Coordinates of C-alpha atoms and ligand atoms in Angstrom, one line a residue:
X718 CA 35.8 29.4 20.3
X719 CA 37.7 32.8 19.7
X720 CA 38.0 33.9 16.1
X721 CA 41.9 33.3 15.9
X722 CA 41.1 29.8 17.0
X723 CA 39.3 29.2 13.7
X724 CA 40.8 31.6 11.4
X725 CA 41.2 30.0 8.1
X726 CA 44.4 31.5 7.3
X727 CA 46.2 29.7 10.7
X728 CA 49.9 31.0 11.6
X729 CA 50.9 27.6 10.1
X730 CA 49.0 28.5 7.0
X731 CA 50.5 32.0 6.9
X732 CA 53.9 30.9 6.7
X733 CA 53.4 27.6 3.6
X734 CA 51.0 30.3 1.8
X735 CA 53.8 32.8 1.9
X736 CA 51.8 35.8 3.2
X737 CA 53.2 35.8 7.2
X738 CA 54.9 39.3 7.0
X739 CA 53.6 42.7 6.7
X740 CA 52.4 44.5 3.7
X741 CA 54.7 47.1 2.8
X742 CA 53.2 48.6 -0.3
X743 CA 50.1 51.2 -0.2
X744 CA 46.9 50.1 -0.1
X745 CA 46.4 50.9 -3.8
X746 CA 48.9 48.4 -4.3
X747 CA 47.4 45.9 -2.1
X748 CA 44.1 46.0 -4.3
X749 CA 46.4 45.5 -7.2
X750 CA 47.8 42.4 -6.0
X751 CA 44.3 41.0 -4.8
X752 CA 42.7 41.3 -8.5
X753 CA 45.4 39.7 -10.0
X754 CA 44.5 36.7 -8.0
X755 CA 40.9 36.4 -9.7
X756 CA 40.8 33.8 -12.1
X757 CA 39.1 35.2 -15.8
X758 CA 36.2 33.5 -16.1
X759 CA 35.5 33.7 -19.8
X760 CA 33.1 37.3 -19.6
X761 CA 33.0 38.5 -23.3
X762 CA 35.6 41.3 -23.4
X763 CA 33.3 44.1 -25.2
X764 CA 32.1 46.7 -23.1
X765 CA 28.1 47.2 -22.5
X766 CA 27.0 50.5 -23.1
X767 CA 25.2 52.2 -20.2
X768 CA 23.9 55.4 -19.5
X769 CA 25.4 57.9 -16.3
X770 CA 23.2 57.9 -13.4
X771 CA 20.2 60.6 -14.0
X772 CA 20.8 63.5 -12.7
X773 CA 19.7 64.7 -9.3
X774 CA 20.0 67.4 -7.2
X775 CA 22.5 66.8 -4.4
X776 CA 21.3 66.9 -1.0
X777 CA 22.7 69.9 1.1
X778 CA 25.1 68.9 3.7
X779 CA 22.2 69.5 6.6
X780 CA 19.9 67.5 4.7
X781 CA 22.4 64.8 4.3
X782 CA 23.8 64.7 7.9
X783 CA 20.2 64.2 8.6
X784 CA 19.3 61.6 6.6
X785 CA 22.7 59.5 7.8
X786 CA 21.7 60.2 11.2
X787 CA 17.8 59.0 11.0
X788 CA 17.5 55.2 11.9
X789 CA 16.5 52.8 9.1
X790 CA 13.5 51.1 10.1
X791 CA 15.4 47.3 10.3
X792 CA 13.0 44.7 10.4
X793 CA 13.2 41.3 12.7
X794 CA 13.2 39.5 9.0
X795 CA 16.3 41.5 7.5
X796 CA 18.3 40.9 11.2
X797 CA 17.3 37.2 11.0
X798 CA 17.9 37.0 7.1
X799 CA 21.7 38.1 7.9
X800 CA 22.1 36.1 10.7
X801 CA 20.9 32.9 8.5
X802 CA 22.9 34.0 5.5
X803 CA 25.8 35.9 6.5
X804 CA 24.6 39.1 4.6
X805 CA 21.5 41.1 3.8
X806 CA 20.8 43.4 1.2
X807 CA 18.4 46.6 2.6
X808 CA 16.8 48.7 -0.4
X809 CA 15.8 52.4 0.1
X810 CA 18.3 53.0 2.8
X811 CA 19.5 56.1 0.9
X812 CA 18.0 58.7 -1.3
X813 CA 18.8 59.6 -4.6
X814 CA 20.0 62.9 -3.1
X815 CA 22.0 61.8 -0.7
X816 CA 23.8 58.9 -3.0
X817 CA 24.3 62.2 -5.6
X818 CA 26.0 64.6 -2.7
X819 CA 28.4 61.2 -1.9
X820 CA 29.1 60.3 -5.5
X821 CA 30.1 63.5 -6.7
X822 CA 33.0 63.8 -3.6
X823 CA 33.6 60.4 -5.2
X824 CA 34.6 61.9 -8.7
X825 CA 35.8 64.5 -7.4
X826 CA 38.8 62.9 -5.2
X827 CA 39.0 60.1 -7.9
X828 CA 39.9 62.6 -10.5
X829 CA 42.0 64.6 -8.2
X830 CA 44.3 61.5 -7.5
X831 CA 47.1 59.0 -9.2
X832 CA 44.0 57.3 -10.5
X833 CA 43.5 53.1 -10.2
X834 CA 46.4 51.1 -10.4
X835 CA 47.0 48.6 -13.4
X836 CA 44.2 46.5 -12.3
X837 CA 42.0 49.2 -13.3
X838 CA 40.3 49.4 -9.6
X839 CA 40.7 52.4 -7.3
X840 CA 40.8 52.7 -3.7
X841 CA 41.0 55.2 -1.6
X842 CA 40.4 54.8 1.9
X843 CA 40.3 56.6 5.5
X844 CA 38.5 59.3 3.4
X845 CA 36.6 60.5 6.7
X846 CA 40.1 62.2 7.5
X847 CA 40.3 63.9 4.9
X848 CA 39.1 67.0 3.2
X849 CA 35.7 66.1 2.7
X850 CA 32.7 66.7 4.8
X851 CA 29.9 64.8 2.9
X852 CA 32.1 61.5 3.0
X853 CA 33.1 61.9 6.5
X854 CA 29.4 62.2 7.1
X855 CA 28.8 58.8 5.1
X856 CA 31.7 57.0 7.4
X857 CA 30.4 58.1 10.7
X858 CA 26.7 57.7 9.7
X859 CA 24.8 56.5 13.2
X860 CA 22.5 55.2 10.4
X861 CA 24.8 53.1 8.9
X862 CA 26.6 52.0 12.5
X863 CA 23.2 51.8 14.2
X864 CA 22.7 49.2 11.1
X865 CA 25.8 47.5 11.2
X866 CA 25.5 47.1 15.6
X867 CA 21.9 45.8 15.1
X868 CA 22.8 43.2 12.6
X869 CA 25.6 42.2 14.1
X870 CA 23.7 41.9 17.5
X871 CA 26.0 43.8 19.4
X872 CA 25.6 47.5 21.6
X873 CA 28.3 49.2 20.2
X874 CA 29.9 49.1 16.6
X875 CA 33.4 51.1 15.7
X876 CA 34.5 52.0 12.7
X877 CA 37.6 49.9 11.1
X878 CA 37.8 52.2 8.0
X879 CA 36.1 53.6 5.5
X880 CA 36.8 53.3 1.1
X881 CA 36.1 54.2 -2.3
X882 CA 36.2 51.6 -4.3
X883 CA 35.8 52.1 -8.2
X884 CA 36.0 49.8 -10.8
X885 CA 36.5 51.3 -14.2
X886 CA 34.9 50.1 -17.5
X887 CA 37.2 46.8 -18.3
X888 CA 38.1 45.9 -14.7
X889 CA 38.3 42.4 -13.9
X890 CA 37.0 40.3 -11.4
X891 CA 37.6 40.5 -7.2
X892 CA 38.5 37.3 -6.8
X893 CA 36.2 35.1 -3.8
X894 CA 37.5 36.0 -0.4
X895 CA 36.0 36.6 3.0
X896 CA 37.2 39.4 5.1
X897 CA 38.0 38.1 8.5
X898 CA 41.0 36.8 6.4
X899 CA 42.8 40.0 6.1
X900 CA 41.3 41.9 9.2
X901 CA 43.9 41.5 12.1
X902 CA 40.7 41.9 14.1
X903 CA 40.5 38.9 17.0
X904 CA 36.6 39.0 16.8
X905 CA 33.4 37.6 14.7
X906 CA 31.6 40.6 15.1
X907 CA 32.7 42.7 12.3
X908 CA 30.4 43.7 9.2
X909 CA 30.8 45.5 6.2
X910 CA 28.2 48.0 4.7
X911 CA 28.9 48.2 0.8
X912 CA 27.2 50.9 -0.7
X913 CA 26.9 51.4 -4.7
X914 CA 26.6 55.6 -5.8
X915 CA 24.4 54.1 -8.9
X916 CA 22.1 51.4 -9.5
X917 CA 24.6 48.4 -10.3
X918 CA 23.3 46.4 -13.1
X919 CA 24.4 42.7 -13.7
X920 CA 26.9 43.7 -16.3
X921 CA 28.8 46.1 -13.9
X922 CA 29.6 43.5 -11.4
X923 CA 27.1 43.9 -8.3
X924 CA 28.8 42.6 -5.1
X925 CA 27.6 38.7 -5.0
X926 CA 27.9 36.3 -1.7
X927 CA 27.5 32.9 -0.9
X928 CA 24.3 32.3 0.9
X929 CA 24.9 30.6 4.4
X930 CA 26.5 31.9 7.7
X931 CA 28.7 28.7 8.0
X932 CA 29.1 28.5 4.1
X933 CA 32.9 29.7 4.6
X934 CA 33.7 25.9 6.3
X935 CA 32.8 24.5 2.7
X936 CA 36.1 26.5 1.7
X937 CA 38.0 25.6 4.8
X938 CA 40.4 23.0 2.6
X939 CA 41.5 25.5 0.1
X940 CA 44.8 26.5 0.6
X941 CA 45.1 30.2 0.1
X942 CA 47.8 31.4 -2.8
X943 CA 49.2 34.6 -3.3
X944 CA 50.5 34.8 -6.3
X945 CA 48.0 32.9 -8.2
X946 CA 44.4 32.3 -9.1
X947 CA 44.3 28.5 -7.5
X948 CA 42.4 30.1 -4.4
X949 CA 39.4 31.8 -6.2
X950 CA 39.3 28.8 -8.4
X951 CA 39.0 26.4 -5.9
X952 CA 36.5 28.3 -3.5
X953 CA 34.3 28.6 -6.6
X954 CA 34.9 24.9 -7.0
X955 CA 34.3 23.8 -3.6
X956 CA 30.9 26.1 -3.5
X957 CA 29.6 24.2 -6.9
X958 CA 29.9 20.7 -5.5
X959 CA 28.3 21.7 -2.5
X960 CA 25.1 23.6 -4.3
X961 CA 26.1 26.8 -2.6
X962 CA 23.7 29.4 -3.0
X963 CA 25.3 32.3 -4.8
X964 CA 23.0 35.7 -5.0
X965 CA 24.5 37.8 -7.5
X966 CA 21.6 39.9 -7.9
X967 CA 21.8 43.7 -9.5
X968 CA 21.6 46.5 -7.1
X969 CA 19.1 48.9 -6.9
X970 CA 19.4 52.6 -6.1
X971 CA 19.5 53.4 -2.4
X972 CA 20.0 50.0 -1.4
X973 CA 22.9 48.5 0.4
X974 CA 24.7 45.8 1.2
X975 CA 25.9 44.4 4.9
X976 CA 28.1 41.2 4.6
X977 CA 30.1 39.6 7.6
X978 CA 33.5 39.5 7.5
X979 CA 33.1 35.4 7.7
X980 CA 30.6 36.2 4.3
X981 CA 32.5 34.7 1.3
X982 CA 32.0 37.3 -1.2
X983 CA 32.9 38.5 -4.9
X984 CA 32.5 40.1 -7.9
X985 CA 32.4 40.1 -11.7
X986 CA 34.0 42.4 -13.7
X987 CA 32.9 45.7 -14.4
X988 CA 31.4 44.9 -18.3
X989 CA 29.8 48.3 -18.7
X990 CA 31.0 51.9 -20.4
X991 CA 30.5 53.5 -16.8
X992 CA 32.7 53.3 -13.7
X993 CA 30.8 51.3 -10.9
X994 CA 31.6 54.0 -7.8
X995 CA 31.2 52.3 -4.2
X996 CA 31.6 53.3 -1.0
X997 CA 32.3 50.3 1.5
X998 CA 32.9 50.9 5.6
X999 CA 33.9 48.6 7.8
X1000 CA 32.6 48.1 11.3
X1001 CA 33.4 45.9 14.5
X1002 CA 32.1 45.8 17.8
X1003 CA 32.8 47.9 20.4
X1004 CA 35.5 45.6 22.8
X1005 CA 37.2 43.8 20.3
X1006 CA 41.1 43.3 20.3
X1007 CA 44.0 44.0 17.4
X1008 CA 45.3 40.1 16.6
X1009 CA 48.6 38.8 18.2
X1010 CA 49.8 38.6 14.6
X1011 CA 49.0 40.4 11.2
X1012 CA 49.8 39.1 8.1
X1013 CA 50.0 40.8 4.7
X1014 CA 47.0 40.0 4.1
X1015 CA 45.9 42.8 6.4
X1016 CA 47.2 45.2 4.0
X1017 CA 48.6 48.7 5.6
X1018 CA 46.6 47.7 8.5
X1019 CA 48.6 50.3 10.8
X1020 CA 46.7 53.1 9.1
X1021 CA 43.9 51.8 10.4
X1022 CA 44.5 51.6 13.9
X1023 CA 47.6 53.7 14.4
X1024 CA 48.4 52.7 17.8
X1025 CA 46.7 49.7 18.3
X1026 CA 48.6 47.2 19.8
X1027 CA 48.6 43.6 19.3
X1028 CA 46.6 41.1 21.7
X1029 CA 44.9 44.2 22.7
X1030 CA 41.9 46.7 23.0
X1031 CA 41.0 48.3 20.3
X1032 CA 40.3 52.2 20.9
X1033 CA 42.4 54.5 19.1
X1034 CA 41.1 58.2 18.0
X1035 CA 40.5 56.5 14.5
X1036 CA 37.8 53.9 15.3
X1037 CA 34.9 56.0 17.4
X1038 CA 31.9 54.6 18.2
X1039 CA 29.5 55.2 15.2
X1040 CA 26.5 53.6 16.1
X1041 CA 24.6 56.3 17.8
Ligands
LIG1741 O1 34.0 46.1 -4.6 C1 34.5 45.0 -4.8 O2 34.6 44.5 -5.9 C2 35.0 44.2 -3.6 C3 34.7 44.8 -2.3 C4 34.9 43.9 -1.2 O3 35.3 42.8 -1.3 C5 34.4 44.4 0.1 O4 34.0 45.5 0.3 O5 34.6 43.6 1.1

C-alpha cells in the first residue's frame, strides 16, 4: 500500500474539508492558522513561574560539530520501542553545552525577527540556510540523521527542513495532528526529531503522542476542519473511547524526541513565565517522491523543495543526505 493510497486527508477529503489549494501565506502564518484550530481545554489561565535554564558555557563550534557528528549509541530496545509506538524519546542525546551554543542562536534570530504571530508561537524555519553556523550544524547533524535513518529502518535519510519553534508564556495549545497530513511527501518513511533548548516541564507543554504505530486508524473517521476546533476535539475524543495511551511526560535536558509522521501528536499550552525554545527537523528516506498533489495543508511547501516536482524524486540542493 503506498502512502497516498491511505493518506487520511484523501483528494476527496481535500476538496469537502476546504483545504485542496496551496497555501499562499508565510509559514508564520500557517502556524497561526494551525493553533487557532486547538480547542482550549480549560488550563487555568495564570502563568507558573519558572526559572531560565542555568547557565552554561556554550560549546565552541568544533566541540559542537563534534558532538552532532558522534553516533548516539541507539539501542535494539529504543528502535523497537519506535517501531511499536510510533515515537521514542532518547535522553542524553545532547549536552548541556551543546543545547546552550543552539539556544542562544535561538534568541538571538528570535529577537532579531517580526517576533510570533498572534497565536503567540514562532517559527522560523530552513534556518540551516541562513546566517548561522551552530544551527546549520544542528540541521545537518549525521547524529541526528544517523538517528532518524536507524529508526526509521532505512540507509539513507534527507533532510525535509529544519525549525524553531517557540512558544511564549500564554501560548495555547497545538492542536492533535500527525504530520504525514501536511507533508506532500509520497512515503511512510519520514520522522521528526523534536528537540527542546531547556528541560520542558509539564506546565510548559512537553510534546505528547499517542502510543501506538497504527493508533492514527482510531482517528481515521474524523473529518479534518479548517477553520474550527471540531478536528482536535474529535481526535481527542476518538483516542478516549478507545483507551489510547497518551505519554505526555516532561522532558528532560539533552533528551529528544523522534515521532513519525503517522505519530498523532500534540501539545498543551505553554503555562510557564519562560519561552519553551525547540528545535524540530524533519527527515525522510533517501528515494522518496514529492506527491501528485499538495494541499494547503503543506504549508509553503515549495521552500522546501524548490524544484521538486510532483510524482517525482526527491533530490534538490535543499534536502542532502544527513545521515552520515
Ligand atoms: O512544538 C509544537 O508545539 C508542535 C510541534 C510539532 O507538531 C512537530 O514538530 O511536529
Amino acid at each position: 500500500m503506498s502512502t497516498q493510497d491511505s493518506r487520511i486527508l484523501t483528494a476527496e477529503h481535500a476538496r469537502e474539508s476546504g483545504v485542496d489549494k496551496p497555501w499562499e501565506e508565510s509559514n508564520g502564518a500557517w502556524w497561526d492558522w494551525y493553533l487557532s484550530l486547538a480547542a482550549d481545554d480549560g488550563t487555568p489561565q495564570e502563568l507558573v513561574e519558572v526559572d531560565p535554564p542555568a547557565a552554561v558555557d556554550p560549546l565552541p563550534l568544533a566541540e559542537l560539530e563534534e558532538e552532532l557528528r558522534t553516533p548516539y549509541a541507539l539501542t535494539d530496545a529504543q528502535r523497537d520501542g519506535f517501531r511499536r509506538n510510533g515515537y521514542a524519546k532518547l535522553q542524553r542525546v545532547l549536552s548541556p553545552g551543546a543545547l546552550a551554543a543552539g539556544r542562544l542562536e535561538v534568541e538571538r534570530l528570535a529577537a532579531a525577527g517580526d517576533g510570533p504571530g498572534a497565536s503567540g508561537f514562532l517559527s522560523l524555519d530552513m534556518m540551516w540556510q541562513g546566517d548561522s553556523e551552530v544551527l546549520r550544524l544542528f540541521a545537518l547533524s549525521p547524529r541526528l540523521g544517523r538517528l532518524a535513518a536507524d529508526l526509521l529502518g532505512v540507509d539513507d535519510a534527507r533532510i525535509y527542513h529544519d525549525n524553531v519553534l517557540s512558544k511564549q508564556p500564554g501560548c495555547g495549545r497545538t492542536p492533535w495532528h500527525f504530520d504525514a497530513h501536511h507533508f506532500p511527501i509520497a512515503s511512510k518513511d519520514i520522522v521528526t526529531s523534536w528537540i527542546p533548548l531547556q528541560a520542558i516541564p509539564a506546565p510548559m507543554g512537553p510534546l505528547a503522542f499517542a502510543a501506538g504505530a497504527e493508533t492514527w486508524r482510531v482517528a481515521e473517521g474524523v473529518d479534518f476542519d479548517s477553520a474550527g476546533d471540531s478536528y482536535d476535539r474529535g481526535v481527542a475524543e476518538a483516542f478516549a473511547a478507545e483507551g489510547v495511551e497518551v505519554d505526555d511526560t516532561p522532558f528532560e535536558l539533552g533528551e529528544v524526541s523522534f515521532h513519525h509522521a503517522w505519530c498523532f501528536h500534540f501539545a498543551r499550552g505553554n503555562r510557564t513565565t519562560q519561552p519553551r525554545q525547540v528545535m524540530a527537523t524533519t527527515y525522510f528516506a533517501d528515494g522518496a517522491k514529492l506527491v501528485d498533489q499538495p494541499t494547503m495543508v503543506s504549508g509553503d511547501y515549495e521552500q522546501f523543495l524548490p524544484g521538486a516536482r510532483p510524482g517525482e524524486r526527491i533530490d534538490t540542493p535543499l534536502n542532502p543526505i544527513v545521515s552520515r
